[in-house]
Short mmCIF file of C-alpha atoms in Angstrom, two decimals:
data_model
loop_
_atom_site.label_atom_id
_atom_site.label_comp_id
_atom_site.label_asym_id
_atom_site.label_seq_id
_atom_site.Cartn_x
_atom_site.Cartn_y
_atom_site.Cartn_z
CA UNK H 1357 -78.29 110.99 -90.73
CA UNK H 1358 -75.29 108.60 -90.92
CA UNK H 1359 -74.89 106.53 -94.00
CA UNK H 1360 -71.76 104.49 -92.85
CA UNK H 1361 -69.12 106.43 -92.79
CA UNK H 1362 -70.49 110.15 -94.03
CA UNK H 1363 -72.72 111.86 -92.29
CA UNK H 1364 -75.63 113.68 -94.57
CA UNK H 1365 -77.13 117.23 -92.86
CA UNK H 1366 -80.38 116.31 -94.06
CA UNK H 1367 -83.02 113.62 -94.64
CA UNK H 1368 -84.09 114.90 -98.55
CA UNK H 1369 -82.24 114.56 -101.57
CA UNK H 1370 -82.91 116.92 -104.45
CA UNK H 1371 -82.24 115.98 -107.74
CA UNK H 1372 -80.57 118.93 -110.28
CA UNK H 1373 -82.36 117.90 -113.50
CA UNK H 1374 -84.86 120.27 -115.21
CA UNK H 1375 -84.76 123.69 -113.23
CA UNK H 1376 -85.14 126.41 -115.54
CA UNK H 1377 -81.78 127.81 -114.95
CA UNK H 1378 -78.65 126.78 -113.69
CA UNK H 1379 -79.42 129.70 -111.50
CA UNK H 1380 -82.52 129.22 -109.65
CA UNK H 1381 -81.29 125.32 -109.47
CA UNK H 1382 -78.53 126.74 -106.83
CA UNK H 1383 -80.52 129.18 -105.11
CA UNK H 1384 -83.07 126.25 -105.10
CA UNK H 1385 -80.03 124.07 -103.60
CA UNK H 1386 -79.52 126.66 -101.03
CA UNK H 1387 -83.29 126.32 -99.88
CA UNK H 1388 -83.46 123.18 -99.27
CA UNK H 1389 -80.13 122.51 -97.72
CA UNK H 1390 -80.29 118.62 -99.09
CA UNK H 1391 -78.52 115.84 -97.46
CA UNK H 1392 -77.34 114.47 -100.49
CA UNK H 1393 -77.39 115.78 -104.48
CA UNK H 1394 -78.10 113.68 -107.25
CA UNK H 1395 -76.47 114.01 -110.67
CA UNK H 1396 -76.06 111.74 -114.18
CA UNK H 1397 -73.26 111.54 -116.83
CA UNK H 1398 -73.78 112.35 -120.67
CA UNK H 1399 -71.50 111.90 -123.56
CA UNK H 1400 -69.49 115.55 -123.88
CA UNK H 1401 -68.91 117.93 -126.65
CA UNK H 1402 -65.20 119.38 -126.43
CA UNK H 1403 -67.24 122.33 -125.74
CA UNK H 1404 -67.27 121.44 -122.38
CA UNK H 1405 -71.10 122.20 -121.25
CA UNK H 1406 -70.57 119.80 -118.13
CA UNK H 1407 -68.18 121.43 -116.37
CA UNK H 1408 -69.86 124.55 -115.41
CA UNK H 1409 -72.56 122.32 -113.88
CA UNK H 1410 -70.22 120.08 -112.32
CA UNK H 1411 -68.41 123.45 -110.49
CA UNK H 1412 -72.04 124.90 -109.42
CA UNK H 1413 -72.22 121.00 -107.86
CA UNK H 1414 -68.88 121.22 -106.17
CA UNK H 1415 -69.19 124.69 -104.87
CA UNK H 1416 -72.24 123.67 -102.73
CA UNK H 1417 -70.02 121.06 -101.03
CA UNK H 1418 -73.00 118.97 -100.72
CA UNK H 1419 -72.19 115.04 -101.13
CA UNK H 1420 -73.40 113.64 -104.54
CA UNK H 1421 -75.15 110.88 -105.53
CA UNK H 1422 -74.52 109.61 -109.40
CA UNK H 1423 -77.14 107.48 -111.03
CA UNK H 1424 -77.08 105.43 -114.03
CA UNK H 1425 -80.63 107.30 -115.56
CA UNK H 1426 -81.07 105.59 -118.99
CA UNK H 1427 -79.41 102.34 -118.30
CA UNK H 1428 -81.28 99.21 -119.98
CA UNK H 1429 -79.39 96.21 -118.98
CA UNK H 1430 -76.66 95.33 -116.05
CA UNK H 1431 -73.75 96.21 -118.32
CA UNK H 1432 -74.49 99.71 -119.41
CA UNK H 1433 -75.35 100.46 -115.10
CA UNK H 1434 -71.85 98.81 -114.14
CA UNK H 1435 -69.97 100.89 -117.31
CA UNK H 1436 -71.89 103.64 -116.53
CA UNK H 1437 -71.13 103.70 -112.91
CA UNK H 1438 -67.64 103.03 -113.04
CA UNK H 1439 -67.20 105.56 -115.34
CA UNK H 1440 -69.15 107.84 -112.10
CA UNK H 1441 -66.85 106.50 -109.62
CA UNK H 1442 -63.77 108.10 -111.38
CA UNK H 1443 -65.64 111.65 -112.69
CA UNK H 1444 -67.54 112.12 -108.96
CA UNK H 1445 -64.87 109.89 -106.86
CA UNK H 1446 -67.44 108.34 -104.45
CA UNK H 1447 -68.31 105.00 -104.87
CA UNK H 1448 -71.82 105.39 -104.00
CA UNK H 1449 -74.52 104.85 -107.02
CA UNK H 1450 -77.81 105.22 -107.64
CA UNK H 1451 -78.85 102.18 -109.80
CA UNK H 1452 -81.35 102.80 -112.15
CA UNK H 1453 -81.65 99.93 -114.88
CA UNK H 1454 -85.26 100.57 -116.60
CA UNK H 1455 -87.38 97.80 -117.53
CA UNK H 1456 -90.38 100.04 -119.53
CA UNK H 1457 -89.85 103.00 -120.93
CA UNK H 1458 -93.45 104.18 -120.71
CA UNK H 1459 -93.46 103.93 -116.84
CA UNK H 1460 -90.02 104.42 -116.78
CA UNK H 1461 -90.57 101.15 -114.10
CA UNK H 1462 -87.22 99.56 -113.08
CA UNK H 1463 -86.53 96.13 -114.33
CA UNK H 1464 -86.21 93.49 -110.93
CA UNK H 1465 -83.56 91.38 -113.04
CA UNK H 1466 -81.60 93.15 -114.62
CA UNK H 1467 -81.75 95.46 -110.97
CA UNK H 1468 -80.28 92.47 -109.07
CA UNK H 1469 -78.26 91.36 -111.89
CA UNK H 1470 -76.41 95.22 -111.66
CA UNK H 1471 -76.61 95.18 -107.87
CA UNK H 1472 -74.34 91.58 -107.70
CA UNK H 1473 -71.95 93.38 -109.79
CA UNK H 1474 -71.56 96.83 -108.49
CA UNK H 1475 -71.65 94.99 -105.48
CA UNK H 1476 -68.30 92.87 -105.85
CA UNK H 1477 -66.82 96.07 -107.54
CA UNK H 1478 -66.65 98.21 -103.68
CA UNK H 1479 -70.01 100.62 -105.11
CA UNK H 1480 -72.63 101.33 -102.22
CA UNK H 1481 -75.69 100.53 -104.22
CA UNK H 1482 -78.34 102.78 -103.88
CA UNK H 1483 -81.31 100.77 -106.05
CA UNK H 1484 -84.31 102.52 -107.47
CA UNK H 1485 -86.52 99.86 -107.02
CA UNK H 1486 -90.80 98.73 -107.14
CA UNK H 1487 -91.85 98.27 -104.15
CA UNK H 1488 -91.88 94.64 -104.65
CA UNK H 1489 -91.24 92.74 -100.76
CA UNK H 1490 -89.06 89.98 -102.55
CA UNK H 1491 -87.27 92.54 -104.88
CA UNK H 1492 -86.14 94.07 -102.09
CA UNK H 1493 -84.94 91.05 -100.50
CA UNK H 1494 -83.15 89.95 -103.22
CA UNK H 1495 -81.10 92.71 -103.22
CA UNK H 1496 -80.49 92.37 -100.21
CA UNK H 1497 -79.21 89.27 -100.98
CA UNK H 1498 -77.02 90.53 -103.44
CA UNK H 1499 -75.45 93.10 -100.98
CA UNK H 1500 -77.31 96.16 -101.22
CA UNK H 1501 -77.68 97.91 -97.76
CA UNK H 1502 -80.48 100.67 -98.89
CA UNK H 1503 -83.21 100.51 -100.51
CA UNK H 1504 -85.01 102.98 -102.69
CA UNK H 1505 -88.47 102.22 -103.91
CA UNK H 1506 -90.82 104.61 -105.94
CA UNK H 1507 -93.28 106.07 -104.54
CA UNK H 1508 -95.09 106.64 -107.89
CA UNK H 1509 -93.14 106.66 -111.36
CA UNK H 1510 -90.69 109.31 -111.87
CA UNK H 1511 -91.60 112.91 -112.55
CA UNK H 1512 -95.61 111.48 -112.48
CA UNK H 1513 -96.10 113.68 -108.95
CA UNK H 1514 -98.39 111.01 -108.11
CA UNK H 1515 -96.84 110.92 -104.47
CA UNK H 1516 -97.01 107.41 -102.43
CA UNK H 1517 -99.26 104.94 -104.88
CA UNK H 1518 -99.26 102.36 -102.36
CA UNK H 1519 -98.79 103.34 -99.24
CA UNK H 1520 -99.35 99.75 -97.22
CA UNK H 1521 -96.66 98.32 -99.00
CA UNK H 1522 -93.93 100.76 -98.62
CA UNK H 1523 -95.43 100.45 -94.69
CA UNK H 1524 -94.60 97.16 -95.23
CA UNK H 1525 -91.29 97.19 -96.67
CA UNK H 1526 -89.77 99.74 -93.74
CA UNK H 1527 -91.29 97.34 -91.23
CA UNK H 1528 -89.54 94.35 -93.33
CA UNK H 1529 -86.42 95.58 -93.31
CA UNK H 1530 -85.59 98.01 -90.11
CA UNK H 1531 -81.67 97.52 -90.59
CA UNK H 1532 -81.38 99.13 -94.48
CA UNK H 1533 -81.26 102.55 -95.14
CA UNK H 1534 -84.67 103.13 -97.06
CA UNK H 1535 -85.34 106.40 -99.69
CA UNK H 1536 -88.28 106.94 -101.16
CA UNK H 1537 -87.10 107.82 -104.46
CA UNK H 1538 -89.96 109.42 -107.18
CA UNK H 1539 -93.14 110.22 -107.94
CA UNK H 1540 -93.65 112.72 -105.46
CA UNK H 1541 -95.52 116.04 -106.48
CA UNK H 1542 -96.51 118.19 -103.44
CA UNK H 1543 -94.51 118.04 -99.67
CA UNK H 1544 -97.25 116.32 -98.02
CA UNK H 1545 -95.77 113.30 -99.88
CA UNK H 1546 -92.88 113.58 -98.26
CA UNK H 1547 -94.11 113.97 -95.04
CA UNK H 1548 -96.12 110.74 -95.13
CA UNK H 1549 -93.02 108.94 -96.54
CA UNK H 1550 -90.94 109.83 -93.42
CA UNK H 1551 -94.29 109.20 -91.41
CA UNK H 1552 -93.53 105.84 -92.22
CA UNK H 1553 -90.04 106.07 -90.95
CA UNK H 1554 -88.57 106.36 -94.25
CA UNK H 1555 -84.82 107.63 -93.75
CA UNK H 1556 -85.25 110.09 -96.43
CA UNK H 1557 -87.07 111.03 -99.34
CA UNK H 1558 -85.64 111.86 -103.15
CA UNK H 1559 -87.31 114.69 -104.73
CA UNK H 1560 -86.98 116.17 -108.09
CA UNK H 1561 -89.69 117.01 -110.94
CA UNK H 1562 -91.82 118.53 -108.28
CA UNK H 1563 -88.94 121.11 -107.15
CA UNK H 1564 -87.68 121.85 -110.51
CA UNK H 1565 -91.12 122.23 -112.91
CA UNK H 1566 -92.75 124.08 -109.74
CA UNK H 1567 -93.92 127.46 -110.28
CA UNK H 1568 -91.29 128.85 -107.81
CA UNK H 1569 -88.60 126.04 -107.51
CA UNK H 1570 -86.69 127.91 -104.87
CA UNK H 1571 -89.96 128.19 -102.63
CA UNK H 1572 -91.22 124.68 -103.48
CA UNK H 1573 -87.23 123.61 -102.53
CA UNK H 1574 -87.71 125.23 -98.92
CA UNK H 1575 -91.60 123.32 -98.53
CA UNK H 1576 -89.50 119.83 -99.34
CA UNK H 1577 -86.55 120.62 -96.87
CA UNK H 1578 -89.84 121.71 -93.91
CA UNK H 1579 -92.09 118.95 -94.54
CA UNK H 1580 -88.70 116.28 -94.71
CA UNK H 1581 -88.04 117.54 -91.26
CA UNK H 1582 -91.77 117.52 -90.17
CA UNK H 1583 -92.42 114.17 -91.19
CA UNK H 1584 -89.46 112.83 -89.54
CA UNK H 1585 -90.18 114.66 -86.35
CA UNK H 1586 -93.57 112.91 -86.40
CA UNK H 1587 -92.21 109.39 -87.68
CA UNK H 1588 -89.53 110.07 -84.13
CA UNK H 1589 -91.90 111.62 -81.97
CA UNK H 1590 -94.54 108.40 -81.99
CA UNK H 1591 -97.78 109.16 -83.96
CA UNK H 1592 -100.64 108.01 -81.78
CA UNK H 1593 -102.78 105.13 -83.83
CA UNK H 1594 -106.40 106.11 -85.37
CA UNK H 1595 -109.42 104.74 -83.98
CA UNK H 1596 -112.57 105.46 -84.86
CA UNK H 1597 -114.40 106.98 -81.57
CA UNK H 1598 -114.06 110.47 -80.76
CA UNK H 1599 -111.89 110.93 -76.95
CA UNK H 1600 -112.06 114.03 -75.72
CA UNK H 1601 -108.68 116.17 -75.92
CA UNK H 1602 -110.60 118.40 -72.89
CA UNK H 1603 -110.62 117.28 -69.18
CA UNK H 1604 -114.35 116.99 -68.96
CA UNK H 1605 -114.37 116.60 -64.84
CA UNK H 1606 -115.40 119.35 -62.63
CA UNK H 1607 -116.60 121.45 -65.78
CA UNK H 1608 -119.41 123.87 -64.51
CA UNK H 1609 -122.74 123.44 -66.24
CA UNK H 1610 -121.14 119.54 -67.31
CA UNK H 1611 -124.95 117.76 -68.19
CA UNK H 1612 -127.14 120.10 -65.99
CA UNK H 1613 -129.06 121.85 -69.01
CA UNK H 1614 -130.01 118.15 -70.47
CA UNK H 1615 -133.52 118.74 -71.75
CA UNK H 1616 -133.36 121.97 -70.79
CA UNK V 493 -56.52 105.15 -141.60
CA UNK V 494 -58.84 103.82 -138.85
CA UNK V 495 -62.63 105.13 -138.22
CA UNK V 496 -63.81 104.88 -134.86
CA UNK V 497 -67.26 106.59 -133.44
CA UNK V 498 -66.72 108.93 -131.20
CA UNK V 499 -69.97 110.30 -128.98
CA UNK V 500 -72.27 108.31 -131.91
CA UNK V 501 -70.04 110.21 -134.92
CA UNK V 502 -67.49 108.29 -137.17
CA UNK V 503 -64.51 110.03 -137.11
CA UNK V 504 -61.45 108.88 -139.46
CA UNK V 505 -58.00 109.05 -138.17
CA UNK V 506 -54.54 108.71 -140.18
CA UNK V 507 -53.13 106.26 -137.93
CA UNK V 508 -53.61 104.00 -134.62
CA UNK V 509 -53.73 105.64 -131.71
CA UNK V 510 -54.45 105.41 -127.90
CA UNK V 511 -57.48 106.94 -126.14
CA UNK V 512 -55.39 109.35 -123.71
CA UNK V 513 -54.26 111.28 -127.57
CA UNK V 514 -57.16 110.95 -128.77
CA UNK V 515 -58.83 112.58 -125.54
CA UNK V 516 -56.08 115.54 -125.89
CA UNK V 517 -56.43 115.58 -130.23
CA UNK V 518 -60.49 116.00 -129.85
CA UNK V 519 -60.33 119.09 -127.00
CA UNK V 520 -60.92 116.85 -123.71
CA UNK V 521 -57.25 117.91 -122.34
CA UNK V 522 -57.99 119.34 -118.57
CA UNK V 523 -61.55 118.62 -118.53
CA UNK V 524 -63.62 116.12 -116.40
CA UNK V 525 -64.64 113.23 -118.29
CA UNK V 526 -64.75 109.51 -118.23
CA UNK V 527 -64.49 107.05 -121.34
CA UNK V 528 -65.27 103.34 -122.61
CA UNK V 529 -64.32 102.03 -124.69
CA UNK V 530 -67.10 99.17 -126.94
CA UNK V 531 -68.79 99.50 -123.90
CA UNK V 532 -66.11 98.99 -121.33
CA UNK V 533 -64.56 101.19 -119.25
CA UNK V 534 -61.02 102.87 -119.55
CA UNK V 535 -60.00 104.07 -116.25
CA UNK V 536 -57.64 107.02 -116.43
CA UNK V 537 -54.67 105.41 -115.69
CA UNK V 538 -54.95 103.01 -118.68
CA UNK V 539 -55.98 105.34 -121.23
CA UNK V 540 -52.57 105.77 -122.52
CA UNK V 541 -51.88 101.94 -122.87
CA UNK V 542 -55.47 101.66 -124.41
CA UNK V 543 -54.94 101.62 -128.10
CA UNK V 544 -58.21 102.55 -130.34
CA UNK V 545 -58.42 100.24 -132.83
CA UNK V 546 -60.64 100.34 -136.43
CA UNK V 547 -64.40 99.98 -135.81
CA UNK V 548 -64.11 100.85 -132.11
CA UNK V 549 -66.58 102.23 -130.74
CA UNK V 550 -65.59 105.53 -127.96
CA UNK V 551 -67.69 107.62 -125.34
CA UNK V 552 -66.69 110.19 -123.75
CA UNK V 553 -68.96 111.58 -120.64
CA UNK V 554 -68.97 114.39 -118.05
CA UNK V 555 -71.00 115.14 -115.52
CA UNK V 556 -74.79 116.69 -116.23
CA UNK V 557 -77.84 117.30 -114.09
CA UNK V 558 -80.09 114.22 -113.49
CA UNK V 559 -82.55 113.01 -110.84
#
């Protein structure tokens, strides 16, 4: 898929938080073959413990995608992702600014607040948003060119809590890029996300705290690429009388034996 | 004397100065990290005209794993 002016192998992005090892997160990396890699910043020790990680990262040669995980208001997201732009040099960002802690639910204002900011700084804003119809087109209002709402809240592996609206929202806006970013627990998720002609999907928890993270990495990366080979291919609509998928004409025996 | 907090510790130093020594003095030299300064950021090419002053308040952050 083309996102301006890079072009990304692959319609899922895999977060790199909470693997067991720093080990089975690349083999897990090389499973799934992501489009796009998600990382974070943290204050360092001299030690040094983030640049290991950050070599493991560049060795893949994957793109990355920074985020701004922990962020409360606008100004810690625009310090935060400035200070991504120079460590990462891309100036794409995933905005997270986080409204309640509990449901780890993004806050709407301080979201387009961030967005109007990173925004006029040159960042491609990649917002993880509710999926809220006017949210969304408020920031595109402020800019933003993607959209990422949660399917469920992060790391709940709830998968697509309401499924009309995100419907909704990719039939709203058919020109922005749209993730769905979170909540997703098993790869039937992410199949019905890109069913609904979601660009991609943003996957984490459910890789990393699987019971085989490298397997579960593969099962993203197959039902990514089924979903959107349904979602291109033209999924007939339901209805509720049975048609038969058997030419029924000229079959021998076809209503002879009735009462018989 | 000034005392700054670096990373959430208060650190005393005998005299003023600028984030790029301090980044070398605390270990950072050759690494991949970004700073801000009381909440601002200090892009590279400034941190040698950035001058820590008393009070300030300094992170320092590399990359990490996140979601």
């Amino acid at each position: 898929m083309q996102i301006f002016d890079q072009t990304l192998h692959a319609r899922l992005f895999l977060g790199t938080a909470q693997y067991p090892s720093p080990e089975i997160l690349q083999r897990a990396i090389e499973a799934a073959r992501p489009g796009l890699i998600t990382v974070s910043l943290r204050r360092e020790s001299a030690a040094g413990h983030g640049q290991k990680f950050w070599d493991l990262i560049k060795n893949t040669g994957i793109p990355v995608l920074p985020n701004t995980a922990g962020c409360h208001s606008a100004a810690e997201a625009v310090t935060t992702a400035q200070m991504a732009r120079e460590i990462f040099e891309t100036d794409w960002i995933k905005l997270e600014v986080i409204g309640d802690d509990y449901m780890l639910q993004p806050d709407p204002f301080g979201l387009i607040d961030a967005a109007e900011k990173l925004n006029a700084l040159g960042f491609t804003v990649f917002p993880y948003m509710t999926e809220d119809l006017v949210l969304a087109q408020r920031l595109v209002d402020a800019g933003c060119k993607i959209l990422m709402p949660w399917g469920a809240p992060i790391g709940s592996g709830r998968g697509l809590n309401n499924p009309y609206a995100l419907k909704l929202l990719r039939q709203r806006f058919p020109q922005q890029i749209m993730v769905v970013d979170a909540g997703l627990g098993a790869p039937s998720h992410a199949a019905a996300a890109m069913e609904l002609g979601y660009d991609a999907v943003l996957v984490n928890t459910a890789v990393a705290k699987a019971g085989d993270p490298v397997a579960m990495a593969r099962g993203f990366a197959q039902a990514v690429a089924a979903g959107r080979a349904g979602y291109e291919a033209g999924i007939i609509a339901p209805q509720d009388n049975a048609t038969p998928s058997t030419p029924l004409i000229d079959r021998p025996f076809w209503h002879q034996a009735k009462g018989g | 004397m000034i005392t700054i907090t670096i990373n959430g510790h208060s650190k005393t130093f005998p005299a003023a100065l600028d984030i790029a020594a301090l980044l070398a003095q605390e270990g950072y030299a050759g690494m991949t990290v970004a700073v801000a300064r009381n909440g601002t950021f200090v892009p590279k090419a400034k941190q040698s005209q950035t001058a820590v002053q008393n009070g300030d308040t300094i992170d320092i952050v590399a990359p990490m794993q996140g979601g």
